[in-house]
């Protein structure tokens, strides 16, 4: 019941305003406005959990968002604040529906630099208070603008749960593409290649609309 109240309140707040988002790329600044996004792991098949996300930009620096999984019923409340043109801080509160999982908070720092008009390098360092150890994360990627309507990304996703001095650390490779058919519609596809040879690689498709 508490999650339902939080979700309704957050959605009501979000639907009043808006925020323009790009998903595969790493954003720093915030635009006032509203967008609505749905995403799903399309490969391997069998994942029925659809993520529904709304974004609300208070100003050019501050954003709020809420994410809800239709099958898992997990919810995430997040915020991002850009304190310079190329650096931002994020804070996400993850609230799982399963009773055997714990709520967590993740603090992140983003940085992005333009190499030229087409190429940018971006990264995210994160700290999450998972139990029993904290999880450290590092995402780094190159973003290349092919045209005004298409951006390609290539990067890595590193995580370490802090146990056994990095013995459980993993580094996955992520390849993505983002396209904008119209000014209001965007879509992206991220393909994750896992370091664990026994894990199935994943393809995640997201579609968003800007109001």
mmCIF file with all atom_site columns, C-alpha atoms in Angstrom:
data_model
loop_
_atom_site.group_PDB
_atom_site.id
_atom_site.type_symbol
_atom_site.label_atom_id
_atom_site.label_alt_id
_atom_site.label_comp_id
_atom_site.label_asym_id
_atom_site.label_entity_id
_atom_site.label_seq_id
_atom_site.pdbx_PDB_ins_code
_atom_site.Cartn_x
_atom_site.Cartn_y
_atom_site.Cartn_z
_atom_site.occupancy
_atom_site.B_iso_or_equiv
_atom_site.pdbx_formal_charge
_atom_site.auth_seq_id
_atom_site.auth_comp_id
_atom_site.auth_asym_id
_atom_site.auth_atom_id
_atom_site.pdbx_PDB_model_num
ATOM 1   C CA . UNK A 1 1   ? 0.000  0.000   0.000   1.00 0.00 ? 1   UNK A CA 1
ATOM 2   C CA . UNK A 1 2   ? 2.854  2.395   0.840   1.00 0.00 ? 2   UNK A CA 1
ATOM 3   C CA . UNK A 1 3   ? 4.448  1.797   -2.574  1.00 0.00 ? 3   UNK A CA 1
ATOM 4   C CA . UNK A 1 4   ? 1.113  2.372   -4.303  1.00 0.00 ? 4   UNK A CA 1
ATOM 5   C CA . UNK A 1 5   ? 0.653  5.711   -2.545  1.00 0.00 ? 5   UNK A CA 1
ATOM 6   C CA . UNK A 1 6   ? 4.222  6.781   -3.406  1.00 0.00 ? 6   UNK A CA 1
ATOM 7   C CA . UNK A 1 7   ? 3.801  5.710   -7.036  1.00 0.00 ? 7   UNK A CA 1
ATOM 8   C CA . UNK A 1 8   ? 0.482  7.545   -7.485  1.00 0.00 ? 8   UNK A CA 1
ATOM 9   C CA . UNK A 1 9   ? 1.868  10.694  -5.865  1.00 0.00 ? 9   UNK A CA 1
ATOM 10  C CA . UNK A 1 10  ? 5.023  10.640  -7.988  1.00 0.00 ? 10  UNK A CA 1
ATOM 11  C CA . UNK A 1 11  ? 3.125  10.001  -11.206 1.00 0.00 ? 11  UNK A CA 1
ATOM 12  C CA . UNK A 1 12  ? 0.690  12.801  -10.428 1.00 0.00 ? 12  UNK A CA 1
ATOM 13  C CA . UNK A 1 13  ? 3.608  15.173  -9.902  1.00 0.00 ? 13  UNK A CA 1
ATOM 14  C CA . UNK A 1 14  ? 5.359  13.998  -13.054 1.00 0.00 ? 14  UNK A CA 1
ATOM 15  C CA . UNK A 1 15  ? 2.310  14.237  -15.303 1.00 0.00 ? 15  UNK A CA 1
ATOM 16  C CA . UNK A 1 16  ? 2.052  17.931  -14.442 1.00 0.00 ? 16  UNK A CA 1
ATOM 17  C CA . UNK A 1 17  ? 5.403  18.768  -16.053 1.00 0.00 ? 17  UNK A CA 1
ATOM 18  C CA . UNK A 1 18  ? 8.016  17.068  -18.160 1.00 0.00 ? 18  UNK A CA 1
ATOM 19  C CA . UNK A 1 19  ? 11.560 16.127  -19.019 1.00 0.00 ? 19  UNK A CA 1
ATOM 20  C CA . UNK A 1 20  ? 13.246 15.191  -22.275 1.00 0.00 ? 20  UNK A CA 1
ATOM 21  C CA . UNK A 1 21  ? 15.472 12.157  -21.902 1.00 0.00 ? 21  UNK A CA 1
ATOM 22  C CA . UNK A 1 22  ? 17.901 10.104  -23.932 1.00 0.00 ? 22  UNK A CA 1
ATOM 23  C CA . UNK A 1 23  ? 18.399 6.632   -22.570 1.00 0.00 ? 23  UNK A CA 1
ATOM 24  C CA . UNK A 1 24  ? 21.319 4.923   -24.266 1.00 0.00 ? 24  UNK A CA 1
ATOM 25  C CA . UNK A 1 25  ? 23.459 8.042   -24.032 1.00 0.00 ? 25  UNK A CA 1
ATOM 26  C CA . UNK A 1 26  ? 24.570 9.493   -20.688 1.00 0.00 ? 26  UNK A CA 1
ATOM 27  C CA . UNK A 1 27  ? 22.912 12.851  -20.044 1.00 0.00 ? 27  UNK A CA 1
ATOM 28  C CA . UNK A 1 28  ? 24.240 15.638  -17.826 1.00 0.00 ? 28  UNK A CA 1
ATOM 29  C CA . UNK A 1 29  ? 22.006 18.681  -18.170 1.00 0.00 ? 29  UNK A CA 1
ATOM 30  C CA . UNK A 1 30  ? 18.241 18.742  -17.695 1.00 0.00 ? 30  UNK A CA 1
ATOM 31  C CA . UNK A 1 31  ? 15.517 20.166  -19.923 1.00 0.00 ? 31  UNK A CA 1
ATOM 32  C CA . UNK A 1 32  ? 12.201 21.348  -18.583 1.00 0.00 ? 32  UNK A CA 1
ATOM 33  C CA . UNK A 1 33  ? 9.357  19.316  -20.024 1.00 0.00 ? 33  UNK A CA 1
ATOM 34  C CA . UNK A 1 34  ? 7.892  15.834  -19.763 1.00 0.00 ? 34  UNK A CA 1
ATOM 35  C CA . UNK A 1 35  ? 8.573  12.472  -21.380 1.00 0.00 ? 35  UNK A CA 1
ATOM 36  C CA . UNK A 1 36  ? 7.179  9.000   -20.872 1.00 0.00 ? 36  UNK A CA 1
ATOM 37  C CA . UNK A 1 37  ? 9.201  5.862   -21.552 1.00 0.00 ? 37  UNK A CA 1
ATOM 38  C CA . UNK A 1 38  ? 8.616  2.105   -21.659 1.00 0.00 ? 38  UNK A CA 1
ATOM 39  C CA . UNK A 1 39  ? 11.338 -0.523  -21.902 1.00 0.00 ? 39  UNK A CA 1
ATOM 40  C CA . UNK A 1 40  ? 11.717 -4.282  -21.953 1.00 0.00 ? 40  UNK A CA 1
ATOM 41  C CA . UNK A 1 41  ? 14.443 -6.915  -22.221 1.00 0.00 ? 41  UNK A CA 1
ATOM 42  C CA . UNK A 1 42  ? 13.587 -8.344  -25.644 1.00 0.00 ? 42  UNK A CA 1
ATOM 43  C CA . UNK A 1 43  ? 16.305 -11.012 -25.679 1.00 0.00 ? 43  UNK A CA 1
ATOM 44  C CA . UNK A 1 44  ? 16.540 -13.610 -24.347 1.00 0.00 ? 44  UNK A CA 1
ATOM 45  C CA . UNK A 1 45  ? 12.790 -14.109 -24.514 1.00 0.00 ? 45  UNK A CA 1
ATOM 46  C CA . UNK A 1 46  ? 10.593 -14.785 -21.507 1.00 0.00 ? 46  UNK A CA 1
ATOM 47  C CA . UNK A 1 47  ? 11.053 -11.515 -19.616 1.00 0.00 ? 47  UNK A CA 1
ATOM 48  C CA . UNK A 1 48  ? 7.579  -10.085 -19.058 1.00 0.00 ? 48  UNK A CA 1
ATOM 49  C CA . UNK A 1 49  ? 8.718  -7.199  -16.853 1.00 0.00 ? 49  UNK A CA 1
ATOM 50  C CA . UNK A 1 50  ? 8.028  -3.904  -18.630 1.00 0.00 ? 50  UNK A CA 1
ATOM 51  C CA . UNK A 1 51  ? 9.641  -0.820  -17.122 1.00 0.00 ? 51  UNK A CA 1
ATOM 52  C CA . UNK A 1 52  ? 7.511  2.319   -17.183 1.00 0.00 ? 52  UNK A CA 1
ATOM 53  C CA . UNK A 1 53  ? 9.342  5.573   -16.458 1.00 0.00 ? 53  UNK A CA 1
ATOM 54  C CA . UNK A 1 54  ? 8.256  9.183   -16.185 1.00 0.00 ? 54  UNK A CA 1
ATOM 55  C CA . UNK A 1 55  ? 10.571 12.193  -15.979 1.00 0.00 ? 55  UNK A CA 1
ATOM 56  C CA . UNK A 1 56  ? 9.981  15.661  -14.565 1.00 0.00 ? 56  UNK A CA 1
ATOM 57  C CA . UNK A 1 57  ? 12.387 18.560  -15.057 1.00 0.00 ? 57  UNK A CA 1
ATOM 58  C CA . UNK A 1 58  ? 12.117 21.260  -12.409 1.00 0.00 ? 58  UNK A CA 1
ATOM 59  C CA . UNK A 1 59  ? 14.777 23.434  -14.016 1.00 0.00 ? 59  UNK A CA 1
ATOM 60  C CA . UNK A 1 60  ? 17.776 23.126  -16.319 1.00 0.00 ? 60  UNK A CA 1
ATOM 61  C CA . UNK A 1 61  ? 19.710 21.594  -13.428 1.00 0.00 ? 61  UNK A CA 1
ATOM 62  C CA . UNK A 1 62  ? 17.207 19.464  -11.452 1.00 0.00 ? 62  UNK A CA 1
ATOM 63  C CA . UNK A 1 63  ? 15.231 16.387  -12.547 1.00 0.00 ? 63  UNK A CA 1
ATOM 64  C CA . UNK A 1 64  ? 13.036 13.797  -10.804 1.00 0.00 ? 64  UNK A CA 1
ATOM 65  C CA . UNK A 1 65  ? 11.975 10.419  -12.156 1.00 0.00 ? 65  UNK A CA 1
ATOM 66  C CA . UNK A 1 66  ? 9.986  7.359   -11.136 1.00 0.00 ? 66  UNK A CA 1
ATOM 67  C CA . UNK A 1 67  ? 10.334 3.853   -12.591 1.00 0.00 ? 67  UNK A CA 1
ATOM 68  C CA . UNK A 1 68  ? 7.930  0.929   -12.100 1.00 0.00 ? 68  UNK A CA 1
ATOM 69  C CA . UNK A 1 69  ? 8.198  -2.722  -13.213 1.00 0.00 ? 69  UNK A CA 1
ATOM 70  C CA . UNK A 1 70  ? 4.846  -4.141  -14.290 1.00 0.00 ? 70  UNK A CA 1
ATOM 71  C CA . UNK A 1 71  ? 5.738  -7.762  -13.488 1.00 0.00 ? 71  UNK A CA 1
ATOM 72  C CA . UNK A 1 72  ? 8.307  -7.418  -10.694 1.00 0.00 ? 72  UNK A CA 1
ATOM 73  C CA . UNK A 1 73  ? 6.400  -4.499  -9.124  1.00 0.00 ? 73  UNK A CA 1
ATOM 74  C CA . UNK A 1 74  ? 9.785  -3.009  -8.221  1.00 0.00 ? 74  UNK A CA 1
ATOM 75  C CA . UNK A 1 75  ? 9.941  0.764   -8.014  1.00 0.00 ? 75  UNK A CA 1
ATOM 76  C CA . UNK A 1 76  ? 12.770 3.286   -8.214  1.00 0.00 ? 76  UNK A CA 1
ATOM 77  C CA . UNK A 1 77  ? 12.590 6.964   -7.303  1.00 0.00 ? 77  UNK A CA 1
ATOM 78  C CA . UNK A 1 78  ? 15.464 9.053   -8.610  1.00 0.00 ? 78  UNK A CA 1
ATOM 79  C CA . UNK A 1 79  ? 16.819 12.554  -8.980  1.00 0.00 ? 79  UNK A CA 1
ATOM 80  C CA . UNK A 1 80  ? 19.643 14.203  -10.904 1.00 0.00 ? 80  UNK A CA 1
ATOM 81  C CA . UNK A 1 81  ? 21.292 17.566  -10.380 1.00 0.00 ? 81  UNK A CA 1
ATOM 82  C CA . UNK A 1 82  ? 23.735 19.081  -12.886 1.00 0.00 ? 82  UNK A CA 1
ATOM 83  C CA . UNK A 1 83  ? 26.073 21.478  -11.087 1.00 0.00 ? 83  UNK A CA 1
ATOM 84  C CA . UNK A 1 84  ? 28.244 22.190  -14.162 1.00 0.00 ? 84  UNK A CA 1
ATOM 85  C CA . UNK A 1 85  ? 27.809 21.786  -17.913 1.00 0.00 ? 85  UNK A CA 1
ATOM 86  C CA . UNK A 1 86  ? 29.693 18.474  -17.902 1.00 0.00 ? 86  UNK A CA 1
ATOM 87  C CA . UNK A 1 87  ? 29.130 17.047  -14.404 1.00 0.00 ? 87  UNK A CA 1
ATOM 88  C CA . UNK A 1 88  ? 26.061 15.864  -12.484 1.00 0.00 ? 88  UNK A CA 1
ATOM 89  C CA . UNK A 1 89  ? 25.171 13.916  -9.348  1.00 0.00 ? 89  UNK A CA 1
ATOM 90  C CA . UNK A 1 90  ? 22.372 11.326  -9.121  1.00 0.00 ? 90  UNK A CA 1
ATOM 91  C CA . UNK A 1 91  ? 20.557 9.635   -6.253  1.00 0.00 ? 91  UNK A CA 1
ATOM 92  C CA . UNK A 1 92  ? 18.278 6.604   -6.743  1.00 0.00 ? 92  UNK A CA 1
ATOM 93  C CA . UNK A 1 93  ? 16.142 4.768   -4.188  1.00 0.00 ? 93  UNK A CA 1
ATOM 94  C CA . UNK A 1 94  ? 15.316 1.189   -5.230  1.00 0.00 ? 94  UNK A CA 1
ATOM 95  C CA . UNK A 1 95  ? 12.323 -0.440  -3.524  1.00 0.00 ? 95  UNK A CA 1
ATOM 96  C CA . UNK A 1 96  ? 11.880 -4.109  -4.497  1.00 0.00 ? 96  UNK A CA 1
ATOM 97  C CA . UNK A 1 97  ? 8.531  -5.835  -4.100  1.00 0.00 ? 97  UNK A CA 1
ATOM 98  C CA . UNK A 1 98  ? 10.039 -9.191  -3.044  1.00 0.00 ? 98  UNK A CA 1
ATOM 99  C CA . UNK A 1 99  ? 10.220 -9.570  0.733   1.00 0.00 ? 99  UNK A CA 1
ATOM 100 C CA . UNK A 1 100 ? 13.633 -11.286 0.592   1.00 0.00 ? 100 UNK A CA 1
ATOM 101 C CA . UNK A 1 101 ? 15.217 -8.233  -1.082  1.00 0.00 ? 101 UNK A CA 1
ATOM 102 C CA . UNK A 1 102 ? 16.225 -5.016  0.642   1.00 0.00 ? 102 UNK A CA 1
ATOM 103 C CA . UNK A 1 103 ? 15.723 -1.365  -0.259  1.00 0.00 ? 103 UNK A CA 1
ATOM 104 C CA . UNK A 1 104 ? 18.898 0.277   -1.505  1.00 0.00 ? 104 UNK A CA 1
ATOM 105 C CA . UNK A 1 105 ? 20.154 3.769   -2.262  1.00 0.00 ? 105 UNK A CA 1
ATOM 106 C CA . UNK A 1 106 ? 22.636 4.495   -5.061  1.00 0.00 ? 106 UNK A CA 1
ATOM 107 C CA . UNK A 1 107 ? 24.726 7.660   -5.326  1.00 0.00 ? 107 UNK A CA 1
ATOM 108 C CA . UNK A 1 108 ? 26.252 8.425   -8.717  1.00 0.00 ? 108 UNK A CA 1
ATOM 109 C CA . UNK A 1 109 ? 28.533 11.025  -10.291 1.00 0.00 ? 109 UNK A CA 1
ATOM 110 C CA . UNK A 1 110 ? 28.400 11.651  -14.040 1.00 0.00 ? 110 UNK A CA 1
ATOM 111 C CA . UNK A 1 111 ? 30.993 13.322  -16.242 1.00 0.00 ? 111 UNK A CA 1
ATOM 112 C CA . UNK A 1 112 ? 30.950 13.984  -19.967 1.00 0.00 ? 112 UNK A CA 1
ATOM 113 C CA . UNK A 1 113 ? 33.356 15.674  -22.357 1.00 0.00 ? 113 UNK A CA 1
ATOM 114 C CA . UNK A 1 114 ? 32.960 16.463  -26.067 1.00 0.00 ? 114 UNK A CA 1
ATOM 115 C CA . UNK A 1 115 ? 35.994 15.449  -28.095 1.00 0.00 ? 115 UNK A CA 1
ATOM 116 C CA . UNK A 1 116 ? 34.605 17.050  -31.264 1.00 0.00 ? 116 UNK A CA 1
ATOM 117 C CA . UNK A 1 117 ? 31.219 17.747  -32.858 1.00 0.00 ? 117 UNK A CA 1
ATOM 118 C CA . UNK A 1 118 ? 30.522 14.021  -33.334 1.00 0.00 ? 118 UNK A CA 1
ATOM 119 C CA . UNK A 1 119 ? 32.358 12.199  -30.520 1.00 0.00 ? 119 UNK A CA 1
ATOM 120 C CA . UNK A 1 120 ? 31.816 12.424  -26.763 1.00 0.00 ? 120 UNK A CA 1
ATOM 121 C CA . UNK A 1 121 ? 33.214 10.419  -23.839 1.00 0.00 ? 121 UNK A CA 1
ATOM 122 C CA . UNK A 1 122 ? 31.059 9.894   -20.755 1.00 0.00 ? 122 UNK A CA 1
ATOM 123 C CA . UNK A 1 123 ? 31.189 7.976   -17.488 1.00 0.00 ? 123 UNK A CA 1
ATOM 124 C CA . UNK A 1 124 ? 29.299 7.242   -14.280 1.00 0.00 ? 124 UNK A CA 1
ATOM 125 C CA . UNK A 1 125 ? 30.827 6.286   -10.932 1.00 0.00 ? 125 UNK A CA 1
ATOM 126 C CA . UNK A 1 126 ? 28.315 4.884   -8.426  1.00 0.00 ? 126 UNK A CA 1
ATOM 127 C CA . UNK A 1 127 ? 28.136 3.685   -4.822  1.00 0.00 ? 127 UNK A CA 1
ATOM 128 C CA . UNK A 1 128 ? 25.218 1.502   -3.698  1.00 0.00 ? 128 UNK A CA 1
ATOM 129 C CA . UNK A 1 129 ? 24.557 0.393   -0.111  1.00 0.00 ? 129 UNK A CA 1
ATOM 130 C CA . UNK A 1 130 ? 23.849 -3.269  -0.885  1.00 0.00 ? 130 UNK A CA 1
ATOM 131 C CA . UNK A 1 131 ? 23.976 -5.856  1.893   1.00 0.00 ? 131 UNK A CA 1
ATOM 132 C CA . UNK A 1 132 ? 26.348 -7.044  3.293   1.00 0.00 ? 132 UNK A CA 1
ATOM 133 C CA . UNK A 1 133 ? 28.894 -5.035  1.277   1.00 0.00 ? 133 UNK A CA 1
ATOM 134 C CA . UNK A 1 134 ? 28.597 -1.825  -0.697  1.00 0.00 ? 134 UNK A CA 1
ATOM 135 C CA . UNK A 1 135 ? 28.621 -2.182  -4.484  1.00 0.00 ? 135 UNK A CA 1
ATOM 136 C CA . UNK A 1 136 ? 30.865 0.084   -6.546  1.00 0.00 ? 136 UNK A CA 1
ATOM 137 C CA . UNK A 1 137 ? 30.071 0.676   -10.190 1.00 0.00 ? 137 UNK A CA 1
ATOM 138 C CA . UNK A 1 138 ? 31.810 2.330   -13.111 1.00 0.00 ? 138 UNK A CA 1
ATOM 139 C CA . UNK A 1 139 ? 30.314 2.893   -16.551 1.00 0.00 ? 139 UNK A CA 1
ATOM 140 C CA . UNK A 1 140 ? 32.365 4.357   -19.361 1.00 0.00 ? 140 UNK A CA 1
ATOM 141 C CA . UNK A 1 141 ? 31.321 4.821   -22.953 1.00 0.00 ? 141 UNK A CA 1
ATOM 142 C CA . UNK A 1 142 ? 31.994 6.604   -26.209 1.00 0.00 ? 142 UNK A CA 1
ATOM 143 C CA . UNK A 1 143 ? 29.053 8.254   -27.963 1.00 0.00 ? 143 UNK A CA 1
ATOM 144 C CA . UNK A 1 144 ? 29.273 8.941   -31.687 1.00 0.00 ? 144 UNK A CA 1
ATOM 145 C CA . UNK A 1 145 ? 26.704 11.047  -33.530 1.00 0.00 ? 145 UNK A CA 1
ATOM 146 C CA . UNK A 1 146 ? 26.270 9.598   -37.025 1.00 0.00 ? 146 UNK A CA 1
ATOM 147 C CA . UNK A 1 147 ? 23.444 11.946  -38.013 1.00 0.00 ? 147 UNK A CA 1
ATOM 148 C CA . UNK A 1 148 ? 21.062 14.325  -36.268 1.00 0.00 ? 148 UNK A CA 1
ATOM 149 C CA . UNK A 1 149 ? 18.712 11.365  -35.823 1.00 0.00 ? 149 UNK A CA 1
ATOM 150 C CA . UNK A 1 150 ? 21.131 8.598   -34.787 1.00 0.00 ? 150 UNK A CA 1
ATOM 151 C CA . UNK A 1 151 ? 23.765 8.137   -32.070 1.00 0.00 ? 151 UNK A CA 1
ATOM 152 C CA . UNK A 1 152 ? 25.837 4.993   -31.476 1.00 0.00 ? 152 UNK A CA 1
ATOM 153 C CA . UNK A 1 153 ? 27.411 4.031   -28.139 1.00 0.00 ? 153 UNK A CA 1
ATOM 154 C CA . UNK A 1 154 ? 30.134 1.593   -27.098 1.00 0.00 ? 154 UNK A CA 1
ATOM 155 C CA . UNK A 1 155 ? 31.273 1.103   -23.522 1.00 0.00 ? 155 UNK A CA 1
ATOM 156 C CA . UNK A 1 156 ? 31.759 -1.049  -20.454 1.00 0.00 ? 156 UNK A CA 1
ATOM 157 C CA . UNK A 1 157 ? 29.827 -1.635  -17.231 1.00 0.00 ? 157 UNK A CA 1
ATOM 158 C CA . UNK A 1 158 ? 32.003 -2.576  -14.234 1.00 0.00 ? 158 UNK A CA 1
ATOM 159 C CA . UNK A 1 159 ? 30.657 -3.564  -10.801 1.00 0.00 ? 159 UNK A CA 1
ATOM 160 C CA . UNK A 1 160 ? 32.278 -4.847  -7.609  1.00 0.00 ? 160 UNK A CA 1
ATOM 161 C CA . UNK A 1 161 ? 30.299 -5.879  -4.530  1.00 0.00 ? 161 UNK A CA 1
ATOM 162 C CA . UNK A 1 162 ? 33.279 -5.139  -2.282  1.00 0.00 ? 162 UNK A CA 1
ATOM 163 C CA . UNK A 1 163 ? 33.735 -8.714  -1.073  1.00 0.00 ? 163 UNK A CA 1
ATOM 164 C CA . UNK A 1 164 ? 37.040 -10.636 -1.285  1.00 0.00 ? 164 UNK A CA 1
ATOM 165 C CA . UNK A 1 165 ? 39.000 -7.652  -2.603  1.00 0.00 ? 165 UNK A CA 1
ATOM 166 C CA . UNK A 1 166 ? 37.482 -7.592  -6.072  1.00 0.00 ? 166 UNK A CA 1
ATOM 167 C CA . UNK A 1 167 ? 37.137 -11.342 -6.538  1.00 0.00 ? 167 UNK A CA 1
ATOM 168 C CA . UNK A 1 168 ? 33.476 -10.873 -7.503  1.00 0.00 ? 168 UNK A CA 1
ATOM 169 C CA . UNK A 1 169 ? 34.069 -7.914  -9.825  1.00 0.00 ? 169 UNK A CA 1
ATOM 170 C CA . UNK A 1 170 ? 32.625 -8.187  -13.340 1.00 0.00 ? 170 UNK A CA 1
ATOM 171 C CA . UNK A 1 171 ? 33.009 -6.089  -16.476 1.00 0.00 ? 171 UNK A CA 1
ATOM 172 C CA . UNK A 1 172 ? 30.370 -6.293  -19.187 1.00 0.00 ? 172 UNK A CA 1
ATOM 173 C CA . UNK A 1 173 ? 30.441 -4.712  -22.654 1.00 0.00 ? 173 UNK A CA 1
ATOM 174 C CA . UNK A 1 174 ? 27.481 -2.624  -23.811 1.00 0.00 ? 174 UNK A CA 1
ATOM 175 C CA . UNK A 1 175 ? 26.761 -1.656  -27.442 1.00 0.00 ? 175 UNK A CA 1
ATOM 176 C CA . UNK A 1 176 ? 23.890 0.708   -28.145 1.00 0.00 ? 176 UNK A CA 1
ATOM 177 C CA . UNK A 1 177 ? 22.115 2.784   -30.733 1.00 0.00 ? 177 UNK A CA 1
ATOM 178 C CA . UNK A 1 178 ? 19.665 5.624   -30.261 1.00 0.00 ? 178 UNK A CA 1
ATOM 179 C CA . UNK A 1 179 ? 17.396 7.130   -32.891 1.00 0.00 ? 179 UNK A CA 1
ATOM 180 C CA . UNK A 1 180 ? 14.910 9.972   -33.136 1.00 0.00 ? 180 UNK A CA 1
ATOM 181 C CA . UNK A 1 181 ? 12.330 9.417   -35.909 1.00 0.00 ? 181 UNK A CA 1
ATOM 182 C CA . UNK A 1 182 ? 10.540 12.648  -34.944 1.00 0.00 ? 182 UNK A CA 1
ATOM 183 C CA . UNK A 1 183 ? 11.088 15.506  -32.513 1.00 0.00 ? 183 UNK A CA 1
ATOM 184 C CA . UNK A 1 184 ? 8.748  13.868  -29.993 1.00 0.00 ? 184 UNK A CA 1
ATOM 185 C CA . UNK A 1 185 ? 9.515  10.164  -30.492 1.00 0.00 ? 185 UNK A CA 1
ATOM 186 C CA . UNK A 1 186 ? 12.776 8.385   -29.673 1.00 0.00 ? 186 UNK A CA 1
ATOM 187 C CA . UNK A 1 187 ? 13.937 4.774   -29.368 1.00 0.00 ? 187 UNK A CA 1
ATOM 188 C CA . UNK A 1 188 ? 17.086 2.999   -28.243 1.00 0.00 ? 188 UNK A CA 1
ATOM 189 C CA . UNK A 1 189 ? 18.504 -0.523  -28.192 1.00 0.00 ? 189 UNK A CA 1
ATOM 190 C CA . UNK A 1 190 ? 21.270 -1.641  -25.819 1.00 0.00 ? 190 UNK A CA 1
ATOM 191 C CA . UNK A 1 191 ? 22.995 -5.004  -26.211 1.00 0.00 ? 191 UNK A CA 1
ATOM 192 C CA . UNK A 1 192 ? 24.927 -6.244  -23.152 1.00 0.00 ? 192 UNK A CA 1
ATOM 193 C CA . UNK A 1 193 ? 27.673 -8.860  -23.550 1.00 0.00 ? 193 UNK A CA 1
ATOM 194 C CA . UNK A 1 194 ? 28.245 -10.450 -20.136 1.00 0.00 ? 194 UNK A CA 1
ATOM 195 C CA . UNK A 1 195 ? 31.671 -11.429 -18.847 1.00 0.00 ? 195 UNK A CA 1
ATOM 196 C CA . UNK A 1 196 ? 30.126 -14.586 -17.353 1.00 0.00 ? 196 UNK A CA 1
ATOM 197 C CA . UNK A 1 197 ? 30.180 -17.149 -20.163 1.00 0.00 ? 197 UNK A CA 1
ATOM 198 C CA . UNK A 1 198 ? 27.233 -18.965 -18.578 1.00 0.00 ? 198 UNK A CA 1
ATOM 199 C CA . UNK A 1 199 ? 25.012 -15.870 -18.695 1.00 0.00 ? 199 UNK A CA 1
ATOM 200 C CA . UNK A 1 200 ? 22.828 -15.040 -21.673 1.00 0.00 ? 200 UNK A CA 1
ATOM 201 C CA . UNK A 1 201 ? 23.601 -11.765 -23.375 1.00 0.00 ? 201 UNK A CA 1
ATOM 202 C CA . UNK A 1 202 ? 20.716 -9.288  -23.219 1.00 0.00 ? 202 UNK A CA 1
ATOM 203 C CA . UNK A 1 203 ? 19.086 -6.844  -25.602 1.00 0.00 ? 203 UNK A CA 1
ATOM 204 C CA . UNK A 1 204 ? 17.028 -4.030  -24.039 1.00 0.00 ? 204 UNK A CA 1
ATOM 205 C CA . UNK A 1 205 ? 14.626 -1.947  -26.132 1.00 0.00 ? 205 UNK A CA 1
ATOM 206 C CA . UNK A 1 206 ? 13.237 1.376   -24.971 1.00 0.00 ? 206 UNK A CA 1
ATOM 207 C CA . UNK A 1 207 ? 10.707 3.710   -26.612 1.00 0.00 ? 207 UNK A CA 1
ATOM 208 C CA . UNK A 1 208 ? 9.851  7.180   -25.371 1.00 0.00 ? 208 UNK A CA 1
ATOM 209 C CA . UNK A 1 209 ? 7.529  10.047  -26.232 1.00 0.00 ? 209 UNK A CA 1
ATOM 210 C CA . UNK A 1 210 ? 8.006  13.706  -25.391 1.00 0.00 ? 210 UNK A CA 1
ATOM 211 C CA . UNK A 1 211 ? 4.880  15.683  -24.542 1.00 0.00 ? 211 UNK A CA 1
#
